[in-house]
XYZ file of C-alpha atoms in Angstrom:
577
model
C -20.937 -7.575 -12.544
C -18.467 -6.609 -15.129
C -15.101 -5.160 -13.795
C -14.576 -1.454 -14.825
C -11.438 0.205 -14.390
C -10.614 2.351 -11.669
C -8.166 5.034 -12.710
C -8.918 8.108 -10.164
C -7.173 11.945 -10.266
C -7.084 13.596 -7.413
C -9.006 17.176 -7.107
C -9.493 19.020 -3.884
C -13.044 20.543 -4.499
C -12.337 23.002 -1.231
C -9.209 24.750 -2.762
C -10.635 25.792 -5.561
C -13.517 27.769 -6.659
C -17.129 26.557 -7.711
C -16.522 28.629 -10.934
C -13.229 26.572 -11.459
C -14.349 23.074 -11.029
C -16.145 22.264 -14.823
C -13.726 23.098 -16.149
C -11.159 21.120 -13.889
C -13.267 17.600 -13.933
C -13.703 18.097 -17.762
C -9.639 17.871 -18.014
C -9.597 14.898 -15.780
C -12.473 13.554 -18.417
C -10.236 14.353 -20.958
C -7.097 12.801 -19.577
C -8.476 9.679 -19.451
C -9.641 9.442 -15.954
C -12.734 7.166 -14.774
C -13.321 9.132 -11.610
C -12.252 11.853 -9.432
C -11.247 11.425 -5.833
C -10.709 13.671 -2.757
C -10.436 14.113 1.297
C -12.862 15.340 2.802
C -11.551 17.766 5.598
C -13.747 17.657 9.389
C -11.430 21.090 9.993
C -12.717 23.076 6.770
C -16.287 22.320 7.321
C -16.339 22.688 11.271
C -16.760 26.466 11.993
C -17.268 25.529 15.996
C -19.130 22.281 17.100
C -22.063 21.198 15.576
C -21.927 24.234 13.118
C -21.083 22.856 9.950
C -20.569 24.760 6.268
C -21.611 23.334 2.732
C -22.076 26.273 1.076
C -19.968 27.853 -1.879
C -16.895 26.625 -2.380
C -17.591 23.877 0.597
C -20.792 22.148 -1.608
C -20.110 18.951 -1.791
C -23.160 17.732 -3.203
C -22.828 19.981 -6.140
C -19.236 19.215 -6.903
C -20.549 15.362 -6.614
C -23.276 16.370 -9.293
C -21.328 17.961 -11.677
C -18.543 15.530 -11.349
C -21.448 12.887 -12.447
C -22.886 15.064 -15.047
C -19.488 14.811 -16.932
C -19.180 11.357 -16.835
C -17.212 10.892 -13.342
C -17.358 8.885 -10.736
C -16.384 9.909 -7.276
C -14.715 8.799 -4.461
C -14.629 10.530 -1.035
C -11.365 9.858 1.848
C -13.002 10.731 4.657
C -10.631 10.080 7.042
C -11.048 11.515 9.920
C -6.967 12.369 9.172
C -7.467 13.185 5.825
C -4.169 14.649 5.530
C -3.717 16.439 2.491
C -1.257 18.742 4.253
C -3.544 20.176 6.773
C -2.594 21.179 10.399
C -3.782 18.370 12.495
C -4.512 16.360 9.398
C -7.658 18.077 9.018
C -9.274 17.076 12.266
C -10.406 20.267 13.800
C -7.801 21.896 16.536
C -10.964 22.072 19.310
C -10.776 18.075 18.977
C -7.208 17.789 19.230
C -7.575 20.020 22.433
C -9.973 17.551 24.388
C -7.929 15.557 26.430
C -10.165 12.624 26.420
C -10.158 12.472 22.495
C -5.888 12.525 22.756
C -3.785 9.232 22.523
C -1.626 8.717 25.275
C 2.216 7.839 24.738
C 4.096 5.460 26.782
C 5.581 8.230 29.128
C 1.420 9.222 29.989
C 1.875 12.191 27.883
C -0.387 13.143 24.837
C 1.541 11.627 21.316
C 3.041 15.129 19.870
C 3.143 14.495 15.586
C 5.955 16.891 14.441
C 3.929 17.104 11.156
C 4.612 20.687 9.374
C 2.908 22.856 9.143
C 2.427 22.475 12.935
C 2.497 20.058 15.523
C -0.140 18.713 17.398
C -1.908 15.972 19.369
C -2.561 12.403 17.771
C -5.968 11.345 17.955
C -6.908 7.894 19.940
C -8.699 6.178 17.699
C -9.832 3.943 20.708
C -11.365 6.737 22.467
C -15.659 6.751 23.121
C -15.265 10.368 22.943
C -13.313 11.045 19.976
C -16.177 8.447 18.426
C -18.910 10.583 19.535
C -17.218 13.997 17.615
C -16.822 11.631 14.040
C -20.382 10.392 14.457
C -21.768 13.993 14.834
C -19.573 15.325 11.711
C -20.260 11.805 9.895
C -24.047 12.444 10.438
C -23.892 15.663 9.728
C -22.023 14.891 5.891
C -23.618 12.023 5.740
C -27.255 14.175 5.660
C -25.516 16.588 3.257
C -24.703 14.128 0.570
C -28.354 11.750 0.786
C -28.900 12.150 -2.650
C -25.131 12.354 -4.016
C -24.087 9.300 -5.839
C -20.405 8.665 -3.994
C -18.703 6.187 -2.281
C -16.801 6.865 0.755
C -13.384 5.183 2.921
C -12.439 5.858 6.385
C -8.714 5.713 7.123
C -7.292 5.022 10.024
C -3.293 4.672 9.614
C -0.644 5.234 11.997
C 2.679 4.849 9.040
C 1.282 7.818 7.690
C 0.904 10.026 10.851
C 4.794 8.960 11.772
C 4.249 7.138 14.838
C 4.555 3.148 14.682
C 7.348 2.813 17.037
C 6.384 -0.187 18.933
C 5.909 1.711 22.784
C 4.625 5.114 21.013
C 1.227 4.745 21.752
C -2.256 4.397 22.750
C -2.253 4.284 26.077
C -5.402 5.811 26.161
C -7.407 4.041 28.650
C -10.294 2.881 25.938
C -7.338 1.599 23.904
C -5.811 -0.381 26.969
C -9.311 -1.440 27.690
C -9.551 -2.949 24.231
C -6.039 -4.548 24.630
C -7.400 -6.088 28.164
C -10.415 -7.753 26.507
C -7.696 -10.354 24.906
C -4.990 -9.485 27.843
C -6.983 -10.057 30.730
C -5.214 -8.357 33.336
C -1.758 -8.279 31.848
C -0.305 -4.847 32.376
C 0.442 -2.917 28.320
C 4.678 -3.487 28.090
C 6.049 0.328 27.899
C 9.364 -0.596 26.943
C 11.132 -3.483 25.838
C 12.456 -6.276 27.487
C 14.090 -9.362 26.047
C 13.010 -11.611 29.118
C 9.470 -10.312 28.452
C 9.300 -11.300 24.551
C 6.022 -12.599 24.438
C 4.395 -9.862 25.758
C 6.160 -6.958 23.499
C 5.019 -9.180 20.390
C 1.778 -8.951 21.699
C 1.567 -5.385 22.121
C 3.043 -4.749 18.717
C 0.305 -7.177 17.381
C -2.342 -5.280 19.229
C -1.317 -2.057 17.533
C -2.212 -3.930 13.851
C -5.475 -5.238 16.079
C -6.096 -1.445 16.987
C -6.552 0.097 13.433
C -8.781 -2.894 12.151
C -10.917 -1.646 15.234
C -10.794 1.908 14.772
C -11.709 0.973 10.845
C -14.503 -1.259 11.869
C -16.277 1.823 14.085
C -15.493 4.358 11.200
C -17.029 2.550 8.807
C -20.023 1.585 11.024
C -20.360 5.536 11.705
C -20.207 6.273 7.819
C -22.940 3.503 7.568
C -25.213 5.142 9.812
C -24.581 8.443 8.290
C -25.973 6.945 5.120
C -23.015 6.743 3.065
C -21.904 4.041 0.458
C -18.686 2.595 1.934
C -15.839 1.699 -1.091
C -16.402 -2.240 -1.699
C -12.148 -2.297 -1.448
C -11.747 -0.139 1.706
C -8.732 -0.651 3.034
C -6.338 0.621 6.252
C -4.420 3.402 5.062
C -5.962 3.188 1.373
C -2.132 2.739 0.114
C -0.760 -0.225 -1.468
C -0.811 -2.952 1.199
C 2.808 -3.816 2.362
C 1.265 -7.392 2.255
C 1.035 -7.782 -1.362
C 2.240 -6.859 -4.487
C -0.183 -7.248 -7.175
C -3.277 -5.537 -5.832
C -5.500 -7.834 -7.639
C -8.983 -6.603 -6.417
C -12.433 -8.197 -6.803
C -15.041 -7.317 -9.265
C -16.691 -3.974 -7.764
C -17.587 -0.658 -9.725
C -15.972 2.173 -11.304
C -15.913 4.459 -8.011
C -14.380 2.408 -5.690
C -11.156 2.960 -3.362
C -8.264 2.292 -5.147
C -4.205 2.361 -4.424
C -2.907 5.838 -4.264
C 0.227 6.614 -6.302
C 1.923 9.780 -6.273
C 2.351 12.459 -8.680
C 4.803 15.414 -6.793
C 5.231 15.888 -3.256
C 4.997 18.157 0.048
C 7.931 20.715 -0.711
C 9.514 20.116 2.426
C 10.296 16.586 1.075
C 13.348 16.751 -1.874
C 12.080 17.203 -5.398
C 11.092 14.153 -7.442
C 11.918 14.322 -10.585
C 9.202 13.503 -13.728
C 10.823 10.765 -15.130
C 11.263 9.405 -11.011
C 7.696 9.653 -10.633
C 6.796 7.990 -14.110
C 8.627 5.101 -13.374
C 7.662 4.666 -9.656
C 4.093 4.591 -11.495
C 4.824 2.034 -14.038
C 7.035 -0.253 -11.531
C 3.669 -0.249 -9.585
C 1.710 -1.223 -12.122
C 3.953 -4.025 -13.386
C 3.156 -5.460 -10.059
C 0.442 -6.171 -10.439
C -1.836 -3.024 -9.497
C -5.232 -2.219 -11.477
C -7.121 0.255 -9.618
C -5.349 3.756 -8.770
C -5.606 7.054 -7.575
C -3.026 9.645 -8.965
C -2.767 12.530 -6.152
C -2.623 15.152 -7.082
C -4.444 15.222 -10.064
C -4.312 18.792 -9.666
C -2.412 21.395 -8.549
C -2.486 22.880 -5.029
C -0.770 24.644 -2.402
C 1.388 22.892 -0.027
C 1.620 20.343 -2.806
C 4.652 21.049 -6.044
C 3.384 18.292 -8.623
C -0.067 17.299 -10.976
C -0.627 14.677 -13.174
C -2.381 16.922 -15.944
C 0.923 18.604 -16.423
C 2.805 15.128 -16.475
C 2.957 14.545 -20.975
C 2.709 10.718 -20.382
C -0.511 10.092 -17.947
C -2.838 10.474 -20.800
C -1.244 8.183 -23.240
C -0.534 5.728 -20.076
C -4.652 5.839 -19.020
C -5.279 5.218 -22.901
C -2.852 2.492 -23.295
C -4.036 0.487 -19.534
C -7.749 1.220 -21.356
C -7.111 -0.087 -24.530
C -5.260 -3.087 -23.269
C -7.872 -3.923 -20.909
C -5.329 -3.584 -18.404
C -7.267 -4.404 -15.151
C -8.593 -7.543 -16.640
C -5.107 -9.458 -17.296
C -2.637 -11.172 -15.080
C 0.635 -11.766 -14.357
C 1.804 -15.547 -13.902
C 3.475 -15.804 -10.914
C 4.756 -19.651 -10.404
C 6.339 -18.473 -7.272
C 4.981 -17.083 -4.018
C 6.732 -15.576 -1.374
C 5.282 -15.334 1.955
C 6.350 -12.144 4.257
C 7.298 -13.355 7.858
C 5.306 -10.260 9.762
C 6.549 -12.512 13.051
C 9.875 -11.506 12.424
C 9.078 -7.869 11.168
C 7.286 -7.202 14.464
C 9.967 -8.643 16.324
C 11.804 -5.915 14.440
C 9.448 -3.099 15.773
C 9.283 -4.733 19.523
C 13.393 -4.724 19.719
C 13.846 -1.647 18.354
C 16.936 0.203 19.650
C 15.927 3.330 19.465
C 12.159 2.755 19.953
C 11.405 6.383 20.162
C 12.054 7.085 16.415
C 9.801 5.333 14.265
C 9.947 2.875 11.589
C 8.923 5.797 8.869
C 11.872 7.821 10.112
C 14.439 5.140 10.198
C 13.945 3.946 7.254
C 15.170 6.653 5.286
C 18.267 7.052 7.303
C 19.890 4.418 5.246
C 20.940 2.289 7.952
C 21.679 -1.064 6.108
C 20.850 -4.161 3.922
C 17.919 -4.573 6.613
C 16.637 -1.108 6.752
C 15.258 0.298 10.096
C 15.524 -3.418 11.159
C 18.789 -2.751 11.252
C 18.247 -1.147 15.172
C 16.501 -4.410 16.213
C 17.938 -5.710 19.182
C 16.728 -9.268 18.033
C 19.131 -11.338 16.303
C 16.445 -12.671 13.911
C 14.501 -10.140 13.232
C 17.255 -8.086 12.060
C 18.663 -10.389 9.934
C 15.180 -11.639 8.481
C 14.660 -8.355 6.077
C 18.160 -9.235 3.941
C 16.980 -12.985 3.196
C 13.666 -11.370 2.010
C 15.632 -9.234 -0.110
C 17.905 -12.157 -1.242
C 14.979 -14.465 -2.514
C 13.188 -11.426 -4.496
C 16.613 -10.992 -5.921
C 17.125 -13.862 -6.919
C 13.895 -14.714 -8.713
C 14.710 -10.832 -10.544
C 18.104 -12.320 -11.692
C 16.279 -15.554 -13.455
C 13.437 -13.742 -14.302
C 11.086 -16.054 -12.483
C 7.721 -13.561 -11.738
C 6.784 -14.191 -7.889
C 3.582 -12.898 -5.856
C 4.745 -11.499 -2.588
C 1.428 -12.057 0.021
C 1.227 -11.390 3.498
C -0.247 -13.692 6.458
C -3.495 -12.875 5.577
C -3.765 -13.490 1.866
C -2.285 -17.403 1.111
C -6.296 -17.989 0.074
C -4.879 -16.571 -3.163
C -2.602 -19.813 -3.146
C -4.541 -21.506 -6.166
C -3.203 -24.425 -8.851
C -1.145 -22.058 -10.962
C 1.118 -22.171 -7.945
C 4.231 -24.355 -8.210
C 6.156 -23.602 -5.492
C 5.688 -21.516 -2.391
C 9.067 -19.985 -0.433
C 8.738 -18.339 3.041
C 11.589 -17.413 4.874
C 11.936 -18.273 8.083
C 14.375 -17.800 11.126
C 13.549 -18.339 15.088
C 9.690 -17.479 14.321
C 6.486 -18.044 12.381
C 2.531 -16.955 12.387
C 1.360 -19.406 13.748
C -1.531 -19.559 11.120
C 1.037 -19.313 8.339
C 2.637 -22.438 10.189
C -0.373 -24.343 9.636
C -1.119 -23.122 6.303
C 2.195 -24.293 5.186
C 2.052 -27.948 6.459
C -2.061 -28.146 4.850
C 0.196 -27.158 1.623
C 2.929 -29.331 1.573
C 0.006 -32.235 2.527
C -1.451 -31.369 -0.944
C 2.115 -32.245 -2.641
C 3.292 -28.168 -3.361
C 6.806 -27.662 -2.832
C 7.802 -25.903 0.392
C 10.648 -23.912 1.104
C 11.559 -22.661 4.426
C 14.744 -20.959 5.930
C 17.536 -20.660 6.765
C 16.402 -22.147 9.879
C 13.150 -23.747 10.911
C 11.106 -22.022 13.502
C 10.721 -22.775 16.771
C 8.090 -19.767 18.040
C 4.984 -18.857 17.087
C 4.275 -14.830 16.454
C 3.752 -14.378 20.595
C 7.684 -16.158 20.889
C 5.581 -19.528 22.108
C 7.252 -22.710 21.857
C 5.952 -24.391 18.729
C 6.216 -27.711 20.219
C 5.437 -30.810 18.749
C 4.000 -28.743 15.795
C 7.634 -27.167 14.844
C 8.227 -30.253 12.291
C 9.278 -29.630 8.934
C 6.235 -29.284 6.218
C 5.813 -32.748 4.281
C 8.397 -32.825 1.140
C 9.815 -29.137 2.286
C 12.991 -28.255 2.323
C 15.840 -25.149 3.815
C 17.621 -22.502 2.320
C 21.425 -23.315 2.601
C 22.742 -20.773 5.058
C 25.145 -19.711 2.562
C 23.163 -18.424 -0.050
C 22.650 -14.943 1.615
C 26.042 -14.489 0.093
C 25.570 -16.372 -2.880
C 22.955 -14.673 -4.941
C 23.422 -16.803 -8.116
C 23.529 -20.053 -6.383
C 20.090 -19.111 -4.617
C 18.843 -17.949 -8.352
C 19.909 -21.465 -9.771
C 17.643 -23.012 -6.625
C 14.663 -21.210 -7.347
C 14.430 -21.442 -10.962
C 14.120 -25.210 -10.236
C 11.277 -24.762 -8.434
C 9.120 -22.910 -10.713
C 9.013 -25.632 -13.215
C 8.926 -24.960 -16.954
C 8.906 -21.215 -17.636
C 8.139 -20.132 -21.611
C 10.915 -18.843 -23.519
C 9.268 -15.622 -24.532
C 9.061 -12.550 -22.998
C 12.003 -13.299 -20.996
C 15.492 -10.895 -21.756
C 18.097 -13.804 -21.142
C 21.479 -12.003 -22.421
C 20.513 -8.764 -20.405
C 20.918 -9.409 -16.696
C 19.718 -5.930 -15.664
C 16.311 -6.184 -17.708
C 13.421 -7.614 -16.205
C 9.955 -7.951 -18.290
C 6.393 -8.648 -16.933
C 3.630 -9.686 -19.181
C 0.051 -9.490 -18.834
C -2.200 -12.409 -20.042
C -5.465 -12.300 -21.235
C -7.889 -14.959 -21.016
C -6.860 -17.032 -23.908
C -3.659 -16.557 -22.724
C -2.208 -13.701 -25.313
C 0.051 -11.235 -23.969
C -1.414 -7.553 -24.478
C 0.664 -5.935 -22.459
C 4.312 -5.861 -21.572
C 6.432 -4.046 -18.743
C 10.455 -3.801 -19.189
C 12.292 -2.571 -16.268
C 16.215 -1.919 -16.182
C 17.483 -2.380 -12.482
C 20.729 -0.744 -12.899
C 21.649 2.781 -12.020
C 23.267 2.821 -16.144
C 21.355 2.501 -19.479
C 21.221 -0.778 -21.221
C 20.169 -2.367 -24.006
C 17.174 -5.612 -23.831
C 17.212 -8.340 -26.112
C 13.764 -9.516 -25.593
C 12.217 -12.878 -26.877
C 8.721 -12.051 -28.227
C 6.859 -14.159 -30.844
C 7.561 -13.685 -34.433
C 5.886 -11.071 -36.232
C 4.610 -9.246 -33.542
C 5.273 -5.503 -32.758
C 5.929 -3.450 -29.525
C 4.362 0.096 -29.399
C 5.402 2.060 -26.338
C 2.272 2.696 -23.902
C 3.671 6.200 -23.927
C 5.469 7.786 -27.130
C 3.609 5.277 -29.567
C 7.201 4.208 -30.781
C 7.276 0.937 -32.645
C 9.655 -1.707 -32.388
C 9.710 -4.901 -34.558
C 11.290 -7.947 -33.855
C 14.381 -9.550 -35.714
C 14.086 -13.376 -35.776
C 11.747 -13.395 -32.527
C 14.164 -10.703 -30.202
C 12.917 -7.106 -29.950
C 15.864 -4.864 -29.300
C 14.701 -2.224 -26.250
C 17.020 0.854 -25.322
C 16.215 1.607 -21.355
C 17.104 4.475 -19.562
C 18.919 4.126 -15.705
C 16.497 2.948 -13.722
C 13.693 3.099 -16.132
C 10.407 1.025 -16.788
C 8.549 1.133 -19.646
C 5.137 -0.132 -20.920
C 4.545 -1.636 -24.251
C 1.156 -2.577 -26.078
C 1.622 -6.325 -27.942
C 0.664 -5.962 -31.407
C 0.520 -8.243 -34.299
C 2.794 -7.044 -37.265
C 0.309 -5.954 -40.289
């Protein structure tokens, strides 16, 4: 199949009227969107249980045909915590009420969510009877839209509802009940304890464990309710932490796609336009070809929409032109995330009770909320991570950050793979790194080589150093240049072009096509002041901003950029006539 691309707006068919939404899909058209997207709210279609409305505003199915009728595809979150602003996240408050449908917090009380507009009760996603409510209201949508052409994604995310603290939650007895199937009889740690480790890494894994379960039944209930599950579902539906390209495989025009944000709740500060438009195009430098821009549309509880934003239409007609979800960065480096040491973060947590999604915005340190970890490690891992993608930014040397679960994306354009490492390791990872340095790739490891696996297990006799790898010098945390000079070594022989050598705060990512053109390029200034790029391009080519249309020529092969603090912009590649 041909890959289409994906570029949703978001539109809440229930907040507006049936009377309003031609002409609100036709503006999407006419933006330059592929496809609409929305939530799906249990809460606005429950009247009581087992009474459910589709009628007027609430119809669906008609908003699904019309959307098709003008050209759209459509793609339905259905949660069950939609979100979208909602008291109790759109899961009806007679739900939140049943005990048995409640998770349980590590004090045996239900997990309060101080979410405006009210709080209320998290859901345990582990619970048989909070299953048996979403299969009713899945069957019951599921009948509603049998002859709608949409394609559906279940979310089940615990960042977004606030509470990831390691000892928050489920206690629920179904969840403990899963964690016992791997646990045995080991009692659920409630609190940590640095003699007990092993266990408190375990729990924290269990918690990632937990939403790929509560995923895998949501998706089996949408199934069953005969809807067409997203090819790309994904936990959350958010731009993985994991990786930073969201390269996706071939699939069709109306699948689930990274969310990026136009506007905000107003009890969050104000973003400015220019904020959002480069949080946007930093996003898309990275790598990211299938989106969803929420809101599309305005709403209430909700100050921002793309259709009043001057430069989404010109961006969805310059990614369009460019054939922007069929090109590629080159990325000689890869940088593995060490999630061993990031949940050893969560586990040690000082102040366990305050979650990761609060304490990160409390500006802490160089380490963020891992700043509170009690583990030496862990809380130092975060500023070597930092260091390294630093570093590769000052030399200009484009990197793929992957998570534990994606080095099968590890292929021959690879020339060198760096994964920081202090006391601890995936165990998996471990292995995967000593199969690569087997094959001859360049392995970098450090500052110090492990000596636990992700459950703080010895490593034992398998704790040797990867064939031909080598450390980070301890000193380089504080030497940013020096660790720069190290990894431009290791990504071999980089091209000349494209590359803003006398401007240390520029940083450009192209796009290759097939025959290995460059159709597409993305400047970004990192400093908080303008500045001026002197970019190497090919002679007699031309940049034309993705957004203005401005035109910039080079002068014996440099094009001359002015950038804004902070600012990233898109250019198409042209050929000078």
């Amino acid at each position: 199949m041909t890959k289409t691309a994906t570029y949703l707006g978001e539109l809440h068919y229930w907040r507006h009227e049936p009377d309003e939404w031609a002409e609100l899909l036709a503006e999407l058209r006419k933006l330059g969107f592929s496809g609409v997207s929305s939530c799906v709210p249990w809460s606005v279609h429950e009247h009581h249980k087992g009474a459910f409305a589709f009628a007027k505003h609430l119809n669906l199915a008609s908003f699904v045909a019309l959307a098709h009728e003008l050209g759209l595809g459509v793609h339905l979150r259905l949660g069950p915590a939609v979100g979208g602003q909602l008291t109790g996240f759109g899961i009806p408050a007679r739900v939140l009420a049943l005990k048995e449908c409640q998770a349980v917090s590590g004090r045996g009380t239900p997990l309060w969510l101080p979410w405006p507009t009210k709080m209320f009760p998290a859901p345990s996603f582990a619970s048989s009877a909070f299953a048996a409510e979403v299969g009713e209201w899945f069957a019951a949508l599921g009948e509603h839209l049998r002859e709608s052409k949409a394609t559906v994604s279940v979310q089940c995310d615990r960042r977004s509802m606030g509470r990831i603290a390691a000892f928050d939650g489920d206690y629920h007895h179904d969840a403990i009940a899963w964690w016992q199937e791997d646990n045995e009889d080991v009692p659920a740690p409630r609190h940590f304890q640095e003699d007990d480790m092993p266990r408190c890494l375990a729990w924290v894994r269990f918690g990632e464990e937990y939403e790929s379960r509560a995923i895998a039944w949501l998706e089996s209930a949408a199934r069953k309710g005969g809807m067409a599950l997203a090819n790309a579902a994904k936990v959350g539906g958010r731009a993985s932490p994991d990786s930073e390209t969201g390269d996706a495989a071939s699939s069709d025009s109306e699948r689930d796609a990274t969310t990026l944000f136009i506007g905000g709740a107003p009890w969050f500060p104000v973003v400015s336009d220019d904020a959002q438009k480069n949080s946007v195009l930093e996003a898309l430098a990275s790598g990211i070809t299938d989106f969803t821009l929420y809101m599309a549309v305005a709403r209430e509880r909700w100050a921002g929409e793309a259709r009043s934003c001057d430069w989404v239409g010109p961006l969805l007609a310059t990614l369009r032109e460019a054939r922007a979800h069929t090109l590629r960065r080159k990325t000689p480096i890869v940088v593995i995330a060490n999630r061993a040491e990031e949940r050893a973060a969560v586990a040690s947590c000082a102040l366990d009770s305050a979650t990761p999604a609060i304490t990160e915005w409390m500006g802490l340190g160089p380490s963020g909320s891992a700043e509170l970890a009690l583990d030496a490690s862990a809380r130092l891992y975060p500023r070597w991570l930092a260091a390294i993608r630093e570093a590769l930014d000052l030399v200009e040397v484009p990197y793929l950050l992957l998570g534990e679960s994606e080095l099968h994306r590890i292929d021959g354009s690879t020339k060198a793979v760096v994964a920081p490492t202090l006391r601890r390791v995936d165990g998996a990872v471990w292995g995967a790194l000593h199969a690569l340095g087997i094959t001859g790739m360049p392995v970098v490891l450090g500052p110090e080589l492990p000596i636990e696996d992700e459950l703080g297990r010895p490593l034992g006799d398998e704790g040797g150093m990867p064939q031909g790898g080598g450390l980070l010098a301890a000193e380089s945390l504080e030497d940013i240049e020096g660790l720069a000079a190290d990894v431009l070594g290791l990504a071999g022989e980089l091209d000349d072009l494209w590359i803003a050598p006398e401007s240390p705060s520029a940083t450009c990512t192209p796009f290759y096509d097939e025959e290995g053109q460059v159709p597409l390029l993305f400047v970004r200034n990192r400093d908080a002041a303008a500045a001026t790029a002197a970019v190497n391009v090919p002679v007699g080519c031309t940049l034309r901003d993705g957004l203005t249309g401005e035109a910039i020529g080079e002068e014996e092969g440099i094009a001359t950029l002015s950038l804004a603090p902070c600012e990233t912009r898109i250019f198409r590649v042209e050929a000078r006539s």
